[in-house]
Amino acid sequence: MISITSNSMRMMERSAQFLWAKQAAHLDNIANAETPGYRVKTVSFEQEFRRKMRAAKFRADLTGTAPAAEYSKAIDASHWRVWDDGEVTRMDENGVNATEQALESVRTAYQLQYVYQAISSDLTALNRAITG
């Protein structure tokens, strides 16, 4: 059964938050493409999230607890990280490749659109279950 607080819904919510942060970083990078000394902002989430989910599965298998409870804790504990990558590509010490950032911004927008469609689909199924 789908519920608003299901792990899949919470995971999609966390993914949407991450993608918004990633999109904001891309837009900041593009806006500062000509700012001397500006360092490219990078946002990561996937590796930490994957690591925490694997650890949750291991804990559930080891302790015999319900995997959903462990996954719920892992989802709540997962956060994205923003840092500058320190790469300098120009003499003015600016590391922004505007074309690359624009491409990544479009890719992130598509990923965000997919997450929103998945959330909408789950809510539609929940609405059908409620209304019959």
mmCIF file with all atom_site columns, C-alpha atoms in Angstrom:
data_model
loop_
_atom_site.group_PDB
_atom_site.id
_atom_site.type_symbol
_atom_site.label_atom_id
_atom_site.label_alt_id
_atom_site.label_comp_id
_atom_site.label_asym_id
_atom_site.label_entity_id
_atom_site.label_seq_id
_atom_site.pdbx_PDB_ins_code
_atom_site.Cartn_x
_atom_site.Cartn_y
_atom_site.Cartn_z
_atom_site.occupancy
_atom_site.B_iso_or_equiv
_atom_site.pdbx_formal_charge
_atom_site.auth_seq_id
_atom_site.auth_comp_id
_atom_site.auth_asym_id
_atom_site.auth_atom_id
_atom_site.pdbx_PDB_model_num
ATOM 1   C CA . MET A 1 1   ? 0.000   0.000  0.000   1.00 0.00 ? 1   MET A CA 1
ATOM 2   C CA . ILE A 1 2   ? 1.213   3.503  -0.783  1.00 0.00 ? 2   ILE A CA 1
ATOM 3   C CA . SER A 1 3   ? 1.166   6.073  1.976   1.00 0.00 ? 3   SER A CA 1
ATOM 4   C CA . ILE A 1 4   ? 2.347   9.644  2.124   1.00 0.00 ? 4   ILE A CA 1
ATOM 5   C CA . THR A 1 5   ? 5.009   8.665  4.633   1.00 0.00 ? 5   THR A CA 1
ATOM 6   C CA . SER A 1 6   ? 6.205   5.540  2.848   1.00 0.00 ? 6   SER A CA 1
ATOM 7   C CA . ASN A 1 7   ? 9.935   5.108  2.421   1.00 0.00 ? 7   ASN A CA 1
ATOM 8   C CA . SER A 1 8   ? 9.618   5.426  -1.350  1.00 0.00 ? 8   SER A CA 1
ATOM 9   C CA . MET A 1 9   ? 7.778   8.739  -1.021  1.00 0.00 ? 9   MET A CA 1
ATOM 10  C CA . ARG A 1 10  ? 10.294  10.022 1.530   1.00 0.00 ? 10  ARG A CA 1
ATOM 11  C CA . MET A 1 11  ? 13.147  8.908  -0.716  1.00 0.00 ? 11  MET A CA 1
ATOM 12  C CA . MET A 1 12  ? 11.643  10.791 -3.662  1.00 0.00 ? 12  MET A CA 1
ATOM 13  C CA . GLU A 1 13  ? 11.187  13.861 -1.453  1.00 0.00 ? 13  GLU A CA 1
ATOM 14  C CA . ARG A 1 14  ? 14.856  13.684 -0.383  1.00 0.00 ? 14  ARG A CA 1
ATOM 15  C CA . SER A 1 15  ? 15.890  13.246 -4.032  1.00 0.00 ? 15  SER A CA 1
ATOM 16  C CA . ALA A 1 16  ? 13.874  16.304 -5.071  1.00 0.00 ? 16  ALA A CA 1
ATOM 17  C CA . GLN A 1 17  ? 15.525  18.371 -2.315  1.00 0.00 ? 17  GLN A CA 1
ATOM 18  C CA . PHE A 1 18  ? 18.956  17.216 -3.444  1.00 0.00 ? 18  PHE A CA 1
ATOM 19  C CA . LEU A 1 19  ? 18.201  17.994 -7.086  1.00 0.00 ? 19  LEU A CA 1
ATOM 20  C CA . TRP A 1 20  ? 17.033  21.506 -6.144  1.00 0.00 ? 20  TRP A CA 1
ATOM 21  C CA . ALA A 1 21  ? 20.322  22.071 -4.294  1.00 0.00 ? 21  ALA A CA 1
ATOM 22  C CA . LYS A 1 22  ? 22.248  20.702 -7.268  1.00 0.00 ? 22  LYS A CA 1
ATOM 23  C CA . GLN A 1 23  ? 20.328  22.942 -9.670  1.00 0.00 ? 23  GLN A CA 1
ATOM 24  C CA . ALA A 1 24  ? 21.018  25.985 -7.463  1.00 0.00 ? 24  ALA A CA 1
ATOM 25  C CA . ALA A 1 25  ? 24.737  25.169 -7.489  1.00 0.00 ? 25  ALA A CA 1
ATOM 26  C CA . HIS A 1 26  ? 24.761  24.911 -11.306 1.00 0.00 ? 26  HIS A CA 1
ATOM 27  C CA . LEU A 1 27  ? 22.980  28.254 -11.601 1.00 0.00 ? 27  LEU A CA 1
ATOM 28  C CA . ASP A 1 28  ? 25.405  29.884 -9.136  1.00 0.00 ? 28  ASP A CA 1
ATOM 29  C CA . ASN A 1 29  ? 28.283  28.517 -11.171 1.00 0.00 ? 29  ASN A CA 1
ATOM 30  C CA . ILE A 1 30  ? 26.874  29.896 -14.421 1.00 0.00 ? 30  ILE A CA 1
ATOM 31  C CA . ALA A 1 31  ? 26.140  33.277 -12.824 1.00 0.00 ? 31  ALA A CA 1
ATOM 32  C CA . ASN A 1 32  ? 29.749  33.495 -11.623 1.00 0.00 ? 32  ASN A CA 1
ATOM 33  C CA . ALA A 1 33  ? 31.395  32.266 -14.819 1.00 0.00 ? 33  ALA A CA 1
ATOM 34  C CA . GLU A 1 34  ? 33.238  35.577 -15.209 1.00 0.00 ? 34  GLU A CA 1
ATOM 35  C CA . THR A 1 35  ? 34.006  36.212 -11.524 1.00 0.00 ? 35  THR A CA 1
ATOM 36  C CA . PRO A 1 36  ? 37.777  36.066 -10.934 1.00 0.00 ? 36  PRO A CA 1
ATOM 37  C CA . GLY A 1 37  ? 38.744  33.495 -8.315  1.00 0.00 ? 37  GLY A CA 1
ATOM 38  C CA . TYR A 1 38  ? 35.325  31.825 -8.223  1.00 0.00 ? 38  TYR A CA 1
ATOM 39  C CA . ARG A 1 39  ? 35.453  28.081 -7.538  1.00 0.00 ? 39  ARG A CA 1
ATOM 40  C CA . VAL A 1 40  ? 32.913  25.680 -8.995  1.00 0.00 ? 40  VAL A CA 1
ATOM 41  C CA . LYS A 1 41  ? 30.325  24.418 -6.502  1.00 0.00 ? 41  LYS A CA 1
ATOM 42  C CA . THR A 1 42  ? 29.683  20.696 -6.618  1.00 0.00 ? 42  THR A CA 1
ATOM 43  C CA . VAL A 1 43  ? 26.838  18.878 -4.863  1.00 0.00 ? 43  VAL A CA 1
ATOM 44  C CA . SER A 1 44  ? 26.938  15.190 -3.992  1.00 0.00 ? 44  SER A CA 1
ATOM 45  C CA . PHE A 1 45  ? 24.360  12.903 -2.479  1.00 0.00 ? 45  PHE A CA 1
ATOM 46  C CA . GLU A 1 46  ? 24.226  9.614  -4.352  1.00 0.00 ? 46  GLU A CA 1
ATOM 47  C CA . GLN A 1 47  ? 27.299  7.928  -2.865  1.00 0.00 ? 47  GLN A CA 1
ATOM 48  C CA . GLU A 1 48  ? 26.417  8.761  0.738   1.00 0.00 ? 48  GLU A CA 1
ATOM 49  C CA . PHE A 1 49  ? 22.807  7.715  0.192   1.00 0.00 ? 49  PHE A CA 1
ATOM 50  C CA . ARG A 1 50  ? 23.824  4.420  -1.437  1.00 0.00 ? 50  ARG A CA 1
ATOM 51  C CA . ARG A 1 51  ? 26.295  3.708  1.385   1.00 0.00 ? 51  ARG A CA 1
ATOM 52  C CA . LYS A 1 52  ? 23.692  4.393  4.100   1.00 0.00 ? 52  LYS A CA 1
ATOM 53  C CA . MET A 1 53  ? 21.075  2.228  2.380   1.00 0.00 ? 53  MET A CA 1
ATOM 54  C CA . ARG A 1 54  ? 23.529  -0.695 2.114   1.00 0.00 ? 54  ARG A CA 1
ATOM 55  C CA . ALA A 1 55  ? 24.420  -0.276 5.783   1.00 0.00 ? 55  ALA A CA 1
ATOM 56  C CA . ALA A 1 56  ? 20.698  -0.257 6.660   1.00 0.00 ? 56  ALA A CA 1
ATOM 57  C CA . LYS A 1 57  ? 20.171  -3.514 4.779   1.00 0.00 ? 57  LYS A CA 1
ATOM 58  C CA . PHE A 1 58  ? 23.173  -5.056 6.543   1.00 0.00 ? 58  PHE A CA 1
ATOM 59  C CA . ARG A 1 59  ? 21.837  -3.941 9.975   1.00 0.00 ? 59  ARG A CA 1
ATOM 60  C CA . ALA A 1 60  ? 18.387  -5.333 9.185   1.00 0.00 ? 60  ALA A CA 1
ATOM 61  C CA . ASP A 1 61  ? 19.861  -8.671 8.081   1.00 0.00 ? 61  ASP A CA 1
ATOM 62  C CA . LEU A 1 62  ? 22.174  -8.815 11.096  1.00 0.00 ? 62  LEU A CA 1
ATOM 63  C CA . THR A 1 63  ? 19.606  -7.919 13.740  1.00 0.00 ? 63  THR A CA 1
ATOM 64  C CA . GLY A 1 64  ? 16.534  -9.448 12.119  1.00 0.00 ? 64  GLY A CA 1
ATOM 65  C CA . THR A 1 65  ? 14.650  -6.151 12.322  1.00 0.00 ? 65  THR A CA 1
ATOM 66  C CA . ALA A 1 66  ? 12.270  -4.933 9.659   1.00 0.00 ? 66  ALA A CA 1
ATOM 67  C CA . PRO A 1 67  ? 14.242  -3.533 6.720   1.00 0.00 ? 67  PRO A CA 1
ATOM 68  C CA . ALA A 1 68  ? 11.712  -0.709 6.271   1.00 0.00 ? 68  ALA A CA 1
ATOM 69  C CA . ALA A 1 69  ? 12.562  0.714  9.695   1.00 0.00 ? 69  ALA A CA 1
ATOM 70  C CA . GLU A 1 70  ? 16.287  0.651  8.968   1.00 0.00 ? 70  GLU A CA 1
ATOM 71  C CA . TYR A 1 71  ? 15.744  2.191  5.525   1.00 0.00 ? 71  TYR A CA 1
ATOM 72  C CA . SER A 1 72  ? 13.659  4.939  7.107   1.00 0.00 ? 72  SER A CA 1
ATOM 73  C CA . LYS A 1 73  ? 16.526  5.839  9.448   1.00 0.00 ? 73  LYS A CA 1
ATOM 74  C CA . ALA A 1 74  ? 18.979  5.811  6.525   1.00 0.00 ? 74  ALA A CA 1
ATOM 75  C CA . ILE A 1 75  ? 16.773  8.132  4.465   1.00 0.00 ? 75  ILE A CA 1
ATOM 76  C CA . ASP A 1 76  ? 16.506  10.588 7.355   1.00 0.00 ? 76  ASP A CA 1
ATOM 77  C CA . ALA A 1 77  ? 20.268  10.493 7.971   1.00 0.00 ? 77  ALA A CA 1
ATOM 78  C CA . SER A 1 78  ? 21.229  11.134 4.332   1.00 0.00 ? 78  SER A CA 1
ATOM 79  C CA . HIS A 1 79  ? 22.199  14.677 3.401   1.00 0.00 ? 79  HIS A CA 1
ATOM 80  C CA . TRP A 1 80  ? 23.806  16.252 0.387   1.00 0.00 ? 80  TRP A CA 1
ATOM 81  C CA . ARG A 1 81  ? 27.094  18.083 0.567   1.00 0.00 ? 81  ARG A CA 1
ATOM 82  C CA . VAL A 1 82  ? 28.166  21.231 -1.282  1.00 0.00 ? 82  VAL A CA 1
ATOM 83  C CA . TRP A 1 83  ? 31.844  21.990 -1.786  1.00 0.00 ? 83  TRP A CA 1
ATOM 84  C CA . ASP A 1 84  ? 34.118  23.711 -4.251  1.00 0.00 ? 84  ASP A CA 1
ATOM 85  C CA . ASP A 1 85  ? 36.138  21.308 -6.300  1.00 0.00 ? 85  ASP A CA 1
ATOM 86  C CA . GLY A 1 86  ? 39.208  23.571 -6.354  1.00 0.00 ? 86  GLY A CA 1
ATOM 87  C CA . GLU A 1 87  ? 39.802  23.023 -10.063 1.00 0.00 ? 87  GLU A CA 1
ATOM 88  C CA . VAL A 1 88  ? 41.160  26.117 -11.784 1.00 0.00 ? 88  VAL A CA 1
ATOM 89  C CA . THR A 1 89  ? 41.015  26.235 -15.567 1.00 0.00 ? 89  THR A CA 1
ATOM 90  C CA . ARG A 1 90  ? 41.779  29.866 -16.363 1.00 0.00 ? 90  ARG A CA 1
ATOM 91  C CA . MET A 1 91  ? 44.390  32.492 -15.577 1.00 0.00 ? 91  MET A CA 1
ATOM 92  C CA . ASP A 1 92  ? 41.893  34.494 -13.489 1.00 0.00 ? 92  ASP A CA 1
ATOM 93  C CA . GLU A 1 93  ? 41.589  31.400 -11.243 1.00 0.00 ? 93  GLU A CA 1
ATOM 94  C CA . ASN A 1 94  ? 37.951  30.850 -12.168 1.00 0.00 ? 94  ASN A CA 1
ATOM 95  C CA . GLY A 1 95  ? 37.065  27.186 -12.559 1.00 0.00 ? 95  GLY A CA 1
ATOM 96  C CA . VAL A 1 96  ? 33.691  27.495 -14.310 1.00 0.00 ? 96  VAL A CA 1
ATOM 97  C CA . ASN A 1 97  ? 33.070  25.862 -17.667 1.00 0.00 ? 97  ASN A CA 1
ATOM 98  C CA . ALA A 1 98  ? 29.737  27.525 -18.493 1.00 0.00 ? 98  ALA A CA 1
ATOM 99  C CA . THR A 1 99  ? 28.876  25.023 -21.242 1.00 0.00 ? 99  THR A CA 1
ATOM 100 C CA . GLU A 1 100 ? 29.413  22.065 -18.929 1.00 0.00 ? 100 GLU A CA 1
ATOM 101 C CA . GLN A 1 101 ? 27.379  23.718 -16.175 1.00 0.00 ? 101 GLN A CA 1
ATOM 102 C CA . ALA A 1 102 ? 24.510  24.487 -18.563 1.00 0.00 ? 102 ALA A CA 1
ATOM 103 C CA . LEU A 1 103 ? 24.479  20.861 -19.737 1.00 0.00 ? 103 LEU A CA 1
ATOM 104 C CA . GLU A 1 104 ? 24.459  19.585 -16.155 1.00 0.00 ? 104 GLU A CA 1
ATOM 105 C CA . SER A 1 105 ? 21.661  22.024 -15.337 1.00 0.00 ? 105 SER A CA 1
ATOM 106 C CA . VAL A 1 106 ? 19.526  20.561 -18.132 1.00 0.00 ? 106 VAL A CA 1
ATOM 107 C CA . ARG A 1 107 ? 20.339  17.011 -16.999 1.00 0.00 ? 107 ARG A CA 1
ATOM 108 C CA . THR A 1 108 ? 19.357  17.898 -13.430 1.00 0.00 ? 108 THR A CA 1
ATOM 109 C CA . ALA A 1 109 ? 16.102  19.459 -14.663 1.00 0.00 ? 109 ALA A CA 1
ATOM 110 C CA . TYR A 1 110 ? 15.219  16.196 -16.427 1.00 0.00 ? 110 TYR A CA 1
ATOM 111 C CA . GLN A 1 111 ? 16.023  14.200 -13.297 1.00 0.00 ? 111 GLN A CA 1
ATOM 112 C CA . LEU A 1 112 ? 13.870  16.537 -11.229 1.00 0.00 ? 112 LEU A CA 1
ATOM 113 C CA . GLN A 1 113 ? 11.019  16.187 -13.726 1.00 0.00 ? 113 GLN A CA 1
ATOM 114 C CA . TYR A 1 114 ? 11.259  12.386 -13.431 1.00 0.00 ? 114 TYR A CA 1
ATOM 115 C CA . VAL A 1 115 ? 11.104  12.562 -9.616  1.00 0.00 ? 115 VAL A CA 1
ATOM 116 C CA . TYR A 1 116 ? 8.065   14.848 -9.760  1.00 0.00 ? 116 TYR A CA 1
ATOM 117 C CA . GLN A 1 117 ? 6.329   12.453 -12.161 1.00 0.00 ? 117 GLN A CA 1
ATOM 118 C CA . ALA A 1 118 ? 7.039   9.553  -9.806  1.00 0.00 ? 118 ALA A CA 1
ATOM 119 C CA . ILE A 1 119 ? 5.626   11.498 -6.846  1.00 0.00 ? 119 ILE A CA 1
ATOM 120 C CA . SER A 1 120 ? 2.570   12.455 -8.886  1.00 0.00 ? 120 SER A CA 1
ATOM 121 C CA . SER A 1 121 ? 2.050   8.835  -9.927  1.00 0.00 ? 121 SER A CA 1
ATOM 122 C CA . ASP A 1 122 ? 2.202   7.628  -6.311  1.00 0.00 ? 122 ASP A CA 1
ATOM 123 C CA . LEU A 1 123 ? -0.216  10.320 -5.169  1.00 0.00 ? 123 LEU A CA 1
ATOM 124 C CA . THR A 1 124 ? -2.597  9.464  -8.016  1.00 0.00 ? 124 THR A CA 1
ATOM 125 C CA . ALA A 1 125 ? -2.550  5.801  -6.974  1.00 0.00 ? 125 ALA A CA 1
ATOM 126 C CA . LEU A 1 126 ? -3.162  6.822  -3.355  1.00 0.00 ? 126 LEU A CA 1
ATOM 127 C CA . ASN A 1 127 ? -6.063  9.042  -4.434  1.00 0.00 ? 127 ASN A CA 1
ATOM 128 C CA . ARG A 1 128 ? -7.608  6.170  -6.419  1.00 0.00 ? 128 ARG A CA 1
ATOM 129 C CA . ALA A 1 129 ? -7.286  3.869  -3.427  1.00 0.00 ? 129 ALA A CA 1
ATOM 130 C CA . ILE A 1 130 ? -9.004  6.400  -1.185  1.00 0.00 ? 130 ILE A CA 1
ATOM 131 C CA . THR A 1 131 ? -11.801 7.356  -3.561  1.00 0.00 ? 131 THR A CA 1
ATOM 132 C CA . GLY A 1 132 ? -12.345 3.876  -4.945  1.00 0.00 ? 132 GLY A CA 1
#
